PDB file of C-alpha atoms in Angstrom:
ATOM      1  CA  MET A 183      92.704 118.138  51.505  1.00 70.00           C
ATOM      2  CA  LYS A 184      89.990 115.880  52.919  1.00 74.00           C
ATOM      3  CA  LYS A 185      92.622 113.646  54.598  1.00 73.00           C
ATOM      4  CA  ASN A 186      94.182 116.693  56.256  1.00 74.00           C
ATOM      5  CA  LYS A 187      90.800 117.784  57.631  1.00 75.00           C
ATOM      6  CA  THR A 188      90.110 114.299  58.987  1.00 76.00           C
ATOM      7  CA  LEU A 189      93.556 114.138  60.576  1.00 66.00           C
ATOM      8  CA  LEU A 190      93.088 117.591  62.095  1.00 65.00           C
ATOM      9  CA  ILE A 191      89.717 116.547  63.566  1.00 72.00           C
ATOM     10  CA  VAL A 192      91.204 113.356  65.045  1.00 61.00           C
ATOM     11  CA  ILE A 193      94.102 115.301  66.576  1.00 70.00           C
ATOM     12  CA  LEU A 194      91.751 117.940  67.985  1.00 63.00           C
ATOM     13  CA  ALA A 195      89.475 115.248  69.455  1.00 61.00           C
ATOM     14  CA  PHE A 196      92.483 113.556  71.049  1.00 60.00           C
ATOM     15  CA  VAL A 197      93.726 116.833  72.565  1.00 61.00           C
ATOM     16  CA  LEU A 198      90.265 117.581  73.965  1.00 58.00           C
ATOM     17  CA  LEU A 199      89.979 114.066  75.390  1.00 52.00           C
ATOM     18  CA  MET A 200      93.392 114.305  77.062  1.00 58.00           C
ATOM     19  CA  GLY A 201      92.613 117.763  78.419  1.00 53.00           C
ATOM     20  CA  GLY A 202      89.319 116.532  79.868  1.00 49.00           C
ATOM     21  CA  ALA A 203      91.017 113.532  81.426  1.00 48.00           C
ATOM     22  CA  TYR A 204      93.645 115.804  83.002  1.00 49.00           C
ATOM     23  CA  VAL A 205      90.987 118.132  84.476  1.00 45.00           C
ATOM     24  CA  LEU A 206      89.019 115.156  85.842  1.00 43.00           C
ATOM     25  CA  TYR A 207      92.170 113.637  87.349  1.00 43.00           C
ATOM     26  CA  GLN A 208      93.051 116.929  89.057  1.00 47.00           C
ATOM     27  CA  LYS A 209      89.547 117.288  90.486  1.00 44.00           C
ATOM     28  CA  LEU A 210      89.375 113.726  91.779  1.00 43.00           C
ATOM     29  CA  SER A 211      92.879 113.788  93.235  1.00 43.00           C
ATOM     30  CA  GLN A 212      92.019 116.926  95.219  1.00 41.00           C
ATOM     31  CA  GLU A 213      88.963 115.204  96.703  1.00 41.00           C
ATOM     32  CA  THR A 214      90.922 112.074  97.648  1.00 42.00           C
ATOM     33  CA  THR A 215      94.205 113.154  99.145  1.00 47.00           C
ATOM     34  CA  ALA A 216      97.062 110.816  99.936  1.00 47.00           C
ATOM     35  CA  ASP A 217      97.239 112.149 103.478  1.00 54.00           C
ATOM     36  CA  GLN A 218      94.082 110.461 104.711  1.00 78.00           C
ATOM     37  CA  LEU A 219      94.457 108.174 107.696  1.00 88.00           C
ATOM     38  CA  ALA A 220      91.399 106.180 108.689  1.00 90.00           C
ATOM     39  CA  VAL A 221      91.354 105.595 112.421  1.00 86.00           C
ATOM     40  CA  GLN A 222      90.076 102.129 113.178  1.00 71.00           C
ATOM     41  CA  ASP A 223      87.083 102.256 115.511  1.00 59.00           C
ATOM     42  CA  SER A 224      86.678  99.901 118.425  1.00 49.00           C
ATOM     43  CA  SER A 225      83.756  97.539 118.270  1.00 44.00           C
ATOM     44  CA  GLN A 226      82.091  99.112 121.316  1.00 39.00           C
ATOM     45  CA  ALA A 227      82.025 102.557 122.872  1.00 39.00           C
ATOM     46  CA  PRO A 228      83.500 102.968 126.404  1.00 39.00           C
ATOM     47  CA  GLU A 229      80.050 103.401 127.966  1.00 41.00           C
ATOM     48  CA  GLU A 230      78.899 100.098 126.470  1.00 41.00           C
ATOM     49  CA  THR A 231      81.767  98.143 128.015  1.00 40.00           C
ATOM     50  CA  GLY A 232      81.147  99.534 131.472  1.00 45.00           C
ATOM     51  CA  GLY A 233      84.722 100.798 131.669  1.00 47.00           C
ATOM     52  CA  GLY A 234      86.679 103.872 130.770  1.00 47.00           C
ATOM     53  CA  GLU A 235      88.376 102.344 127.768  1.00 53.00           C
ATOM     54  CA  ALA A 236      86.875 100.851 124.619  1.00 56.00           C
ATOM     55  CA  GLU A 237      87.545  97.237 123.718  1.00 65.00           C
ATOM     56  CA  LYS A 238      90.176  96.902 121.048  1.00 75.00           C
ATOM     57  CA  THR A 239      90.353  94.294 118.338  1.00 83.00           C
ATOM     58  CA  LEU A 240      93.583  92.412 117.776  1.00 92.00           C
ATOM     59  CA  ALA A 241      95.073  92.688 114.309  1.00 96.00           C
ATOM     60  CA  PRO A 242      94.727  89.284 112.611  1.00 97.00           C
ATOM     61  CA  ASP A 243      97.888  87.206 112.379  1.00 98.00           C
ATOM     62  CA  PHE A 244      99.366  86.110 109.056  1.00 98.00           C
ATOM     63  CA  THR A 245     102.392  84.356 107.589  1.00 98.00           C
ATOM     64  CA  VAL A 246     104.890  85.920 105.173  1.00 98.00           C
ATOM     65  CA  TYR A 247     108.477  85.047 104.286  1.00 98.00           C
ATOM     66  CA  ASP A 248     111.786  86.833 104.677  1.00 98.00           C
ATOM     67  CA  ARG A 249     114.456  87.057 101.976  1.00 97.00           C
ATOM     68  CA  ASP A 250     115.749  83.597 102.911  1.00 97.00           C
ATOM     69  CA  ARG A 251     112.183  82.266 102.630  1.00 97.00           C
ATOM     70  CA  ASN A 252     111.843  81.677 106.375  1.00 98.00           C
ATOM     71  CA  GLN A 253     108.330  82.027 107.770  1.00 98.00           C
ATOM     72  CA  VAL A 254     107.558  85.214 109.684  1.00 98.00           C
ATOM     73  CA  HIS A 255     104.299  85.950 111.517  1.00 98.00           C
ATOM     74  CA  LEU A 256     102.814  89.275 112.534  1.00 98.00           C
ATOM     75  CA  SER A 257     102.453  87.825 116.043  1.00 97.00           C
ATOM     76  CA  ASP A 258     106.263  87.545 116.221  1.00 97.00           C
ATOM     77  CA  PHE A 259     106.322  91.319 116.796  1.00 97.00           C
ATOM     78  CA  VAL A 260     103.792  91.720 119.624  1.00 94.00           C
ATOM     79  CA  GLY A 261     105.377  94.059 122.146  1.00 96.00           C
ATOM     80  CA  LYS A 262     106.587  96.476 119.469  1.00 97.00           C
ATOM     81  CA  PRO A 263     104.515  98.893 117.355  1.00 98.00           C
ATOM     82  CA  VAL A 264     104.248  97.782 113.719  1.00 98.00           C
ATOM     83  CA  VAL A 265     103.973  99.683 110.440  1.00 98.00           C
ATOM     84  CA  LEU A 266     102.547  97.156 107.973  1.00 98.00           C
ATOM     85  CA  ASN A 267     102.785  98.192 104.316  1.00 98.00           C
ATOM     86  CA  PHE A 268     101.532  96.197 101.320  1.00 98.00           C
ATOM     87  CA  TRP A 269     103.265  96.974  98.005  1.00 98.00           C
ATOM     88  CA  ALA A 270     104.420  95.641  94.617  1.00 98.00           C
ATOM     89  CA  SER A 271     107.390  96.567  92.431  1.00 97.00           C
ATOM     90  CA  TRP A 272     105.182  97.501  89.451  1.00 97.00           C
ATOM     91  CA  CYS A 273     103.118  99.941  91.563  1.00 97.00           C
ATOM     92  CA  GLY A 274     104.150 103.569  90.959  1.00 97.00           C
ATOM     93  CA  PRO A 275     102.418 104.948  94.086  1.00 98.00           C
ATOM     94  CA  CYS A 276     104.131 102.225  96.150  1.00 98.00           C
ATOM     95  CA  GLN A 277     107.502 103.299  94.805  1.00 98.00           C
ATOM     96  CA  SER A 278     106.744 106.969  95.464  1.00 98.00           C
ATOM     97  CA  GLU A 279     106.307 106.431  99.204  1.00 98.00           C
ATOM     98  CA  MET A 280     109.281 104.095  99.719  1.00 98.00           C
ATOM     99  CA  PRO A 281     111.917 106.822 100.244  1.00 98.00           C
ATOM    100  CA  ASP A 282     109.871 108.223 103.167  1.00 98.00           C
ATOM    101  CA  PHE A 283     109.467 104.748 104.665  1.00 98.00           C
ATOM    102  CA  ASP A 284     113.194 104.111 104.343  1.00 98.00           C
ATOM    103  CA  GLU A 285     114.066 107.454 105.925  1.00 98.00           C
ATOM    104  CA  VAL A 286     111.744 106.907 108.891  1.00 98.00           C
ATOM    105  CA  TYR A 287     112.945 103.313 109.252  1.00 98.00           C
ATOM    106  CA  ALA A 288     116.555 104.550 109.457  1.00 98.00           C
ATOM    107  CA  GLU A 289     115.496 106.899 112.242  1.00 97.00           C
ATOM    108  CA  LEU A 290     113.009 104.736 114.193  1.00 97.00           C
ATOM    109  CA  GLY A 291     113.752 101.148 113.155  1.00 95.00           C
ATOM    110  CA  ASP A 292     114.810 100.208 116.689  1.00 96.00           C
ATOM    111  CA  GLU A 293     111.500 101.446 118.154  1.00 97.00           C
ATOM    112  CA  ILE A 294     109.036 100.536 115.384  1.00 97.00           C
ATOM    113  CA  GLN A 295     108.861  97.264 113.442  1.00 98.00           C
ATOM    114  CA  PHE A 296     108.428  97.870 109.725  1.00 98.00           C
ATOM    115  CA  LEU A 297     106.841  95.045 107.739  1.00 98.00           C
ATOM    116  CA  MET A 298     107.096  95.972 104.072  1.00 98.00           C
ATOM    117  CA  VAL A 299     105.053  93.121 102.588  1.00 98.00           C
ATOM    118  CA  ASN A 300     105.420  92.500  98.865  1.00 98.00           C
ATOM    119  CA  LEU A 301     102.358  91.010  97.174  1.00 97.00           C
ATOM    120  CA  THR A 302     104.353  88.328  95.419  1.00 95.00           C
ATOM    121  CA  THR A 303     101.478  86.155  94.237  1.00 86.00           C
ATOM    122  CA  SER A 304     100.277  88.190  91.255  1.00 78.00           C
ATOM    123  CA  ASP A 305     101.138  87.484  87.624  1.00 86.00           C
ATOM    124  CA  ARG A 306     102.918  90.855  87.448  1.00 92.00           C
ATOM    125  CA  GLU A 307     105.088  90.320  90.534  1.00 96.00           C
ATOM    126  CA  SER A 308     107.783  87.867  91.543  1.00 96.00           C
ATOM    127  CA  PHE A 309     110.245  87.414  94.370  1.00 97.00           C
ATOM    128  CA  GLU A 310     113.045  88.282  91.948  1.00 96.00           C
ATOM    129  CA  LYS A 311     111.431  91.517  90.659  1.00 96.00           C
ATOM    130  CA  ALA A 312     110.664  92.730  94.167  1.00 98.00           C
ATOM    131  CA  THR A 313     114.131  91.922  95.472  1.00 98.00           C
ATOM    132  CA  ALA A 314     115.784  93.573  92.461  1.00 98.00           C
ATOM    133  CA  LEU A 315     113.852  96.818  93.060  1.00 98.00           C
ATOM    134  CA  ILE A 316     114.838  96.937  96.742  1.00 98.00           C
ATOM    135  CA  ASP A 317     118.492  96.199  95.944  1.00 98.00           C
ATOM    136  CA  GLU A 318     118.593  98.694  93.055  1.00 98.00           C
ATOM    137  CA  ARG A 319     117.210 101.509  95.226  1.00 98.00           C
ATOM    138  CA  GLY A 320     119.330 100.569  98.252  1.00 98.00           C
ATOM    139  CA  TYR A 321     116.446 100.480 100.740  1.00 98.00           C
ATOM    140  CA  SER A 322     117.298  99.259 104.225  1.00 98.00           C
ATOM    141  CA  PHE A 323     113.803  98.588 105.624  1.00 98.00           C
ATOM    142  CA  PRO A 324     112.872  94.933 106.158  1.00 98.00           C
ATOM    143  CA  VAL A 325     111.052  93.356 103.229  1.00 98.00           C
ATOM    144  CA  PHE A 326     108.805  90.330 103.493  1.00 98.00           C
ATOM    145  CA  TYR A 327     107.141  88.333 100.726  1.00 98.00           C
ATOM    146  CA  ASP A 328     103.505  87.240 100.684  1.00 98.00           C
ATOM    147  CA  LEU A 329     104.300  84.107  98.677  1.00 96.00           C
ATOM    148  CA  ASP A 330     101.048  82.337  99.625  1.00 95.00           C
ATOM    149  CA  GLY A 331      98.785  85.383  99.571  1.00 95.00           C
ATOM    150  CA  ASN A 332      98.080  84.816 103.280  1.00 96.00           C
ATOM    151  CA  ALA A 333      98.674  88.395 104.446  1.00 97.00           C
ATOM    152  CA  ALA A 334      96.759  90.085 101.621  1.00 96.00           C
ATOM    153  CA  THR A 335      93.816  87.709 102.054  1.00 96.00           C
ATOM    154  CA  THR A 336      93.803  88.119 105.830  1.00 97.00           C
ATOM    155  CA  TYR A 337      93.641  91.915 105.525  1.00 96.00           C
ATOM    156  CA  GLY A 338      91.451  92.020 102.424  1.00 95.00           C
ATOM    157  CA  VAL A 339      94.009  94.100 100.565  1.00 95.00           C
ATOM    158  CA  TYR A 340      92.563  94.957  97.172  1.00 91.00           C
ATOM    159  CA  SER A 341      94.365  98.219  96.553  1.00 95.00           C
ATOM    160  CA  ILE A 342      98.026  99.058  96.989  1.00 97.00           C
ATOM    161  CA  PRO A 343      99.783 100.625  98.620  1.00 98.00           C
ATOM    162  CA  THR A 344      97.952 100.015 101.870  1.00 98.00           C
ATOM    163  CA  THR A 345      99.528 100.853 105.223  1.00 98.00           C
ATOM    164  CA  ILE A 346      98.236  99.663 108.591  1.00 98.00           C
ATOM    165  CA  PHE A 347      99.463 100.988 111.936  1.00 98.00           C
ATOM    166  CA  ILE A 348      99.396  98.420 114.776  1.00 98.00           C
ATOM    167  CA  ASP A 349     100.178  99.242 118.417  1.00 98.00           C
ATOM    168  CA  ALA A 350     102.586  97.269 120.637  1.00 97.00           C
ATOM    169  CA  GLU A 351      99.729  95.159 122.030  1.00 96.00           C
ATOM    170  CA  GLY A 352      98.783  94.036 118.518  1.00 96.00           C
ATOM    171  CA  HIS A 353      95.714  96.252 117.968  1.00 97.00           C
ATOM    172  CA  GLY A 354      95.073  97.856 114.599  1.00 96.00           C
ATOM    173  CA  VAL A 355      94.893 101.615 115.185  1.00 96.00           C
ATOM    174  CA  ALA A 356      94.817 103.292 111.751  1.00 96.00           C
ATOM    175  CA  GLN A 357      94.959 102.521 108.037  1.00 96.00           C
ATOM    176  CA  ALA A 358      95.822 104.423 104.873  1.00 97.00           C
ATOM    177  CA  THR A 359      94.917 103.239 101.396  1.00 95.00           C
ATOM    178  CA  GLY A 360      96.994 104.857  98.682  1.00 96.00           C
ATOM    179  CA  ALA A 361     100.431 106.429  98.795  1.00 97.00           C
ATOM    180  CA  ILE A 362     101.245 108.426 101.908  1.00 97.00           C
ATOM    181  CA  ASN A 363     103.911 111.038 102.496  1.00 96.00           C
ATOM    182  CA  GLY A 364     106.398 111.320 105.354  1.00 96.00           C
ATOM    183  CA  GLU A 365     104.108 113.568 107.384  1.00 96.00           C
ATOM    184  CA  THR A 366     101.216 111.096 107.240  1.00 97.00           C
ATOM    185  CA  LEU A 367     103.573 108.222 108.020  1.00 98.00           C
ATOM    186  CA  GLN A 368     104.767 110.100 111.109  1.00 97.00           C
ATOM    187  CA  ARG A 369     101.187 110.838 112.203  1.00 97.00           C
ATOM    188  CA  GLY A 370     100.378 107.130 111.995  1.00 97.00           C
ATOM    189  CA  ILE A 371     103.487 106.230 113.958  1.00 97.00           C
ATOM    190  CA  ASP A 372     102.635 108.792 116.635  1.00 97.00           C
ATOM    191  CA  MET A 373      99.286 107.021 117.062  1.00 96.00           C
ATOM    192  CA  ILE A 374     100.953 103.673 117.879  1.00 97.00           C
ATOM    193  CA  ARG A 375     103.866 104.778 120.061  1.00 94.00           C
TER     194      ARG A 375
END
C-alpha cells in the first residue's frame, strides 16, 4: 500500500511538472514569436551624414564550400539580393522552415540568391548528415557548408536558425533569429529587392 502511495505521488508530481512546463512554454512562445524581423540600423542617421540617405554597412564576407567542396564567398553574389540562412540537420526549427525556403527559392531563385549555410563544424553535424537530409527531403535550394566555421564566426551565429537579408549592394538589411514562416521570409525579401 505504501509503495502505491509513493508511486502515485511521483506520478502526480511528474504530471504537475509537465503541465507547468507546458504552460511556461506557451507563455514564452507567445512573447517571442517566430515572425520577428530585426531591421539592421545604419551606423549614422541621415542628418549626421549631411545627406538624405544614411550610411550603410557592408555585410562581412566569408568563405563556405559547395557540395563539391569548392570555395564560395558571400562577395561572389554582390549585385544580387541574398537570403543567408544558417542551419543544421539536427535542428528541428531549421527543418520546420525549410519547406518555405524551398518554395520561395523555386519561385524567386533567379532574382534572389539563397545561401543555405550548414554549420558543419559541430560534433553533432557532418557534411554527410546535412547532405543526406537535403537529398531525402528533395530540396532544390543551394546548400553550402561552413566546414571551417568561417561564416558562423564572421556573423557571430550562436543560435540557429538565423536568417540574414542582404541587399544587392551587399548591405545587411534585416535579420531573424529562430524559425520563420513563409510570410516573414517574403517580408524580408521585399526589404532587399
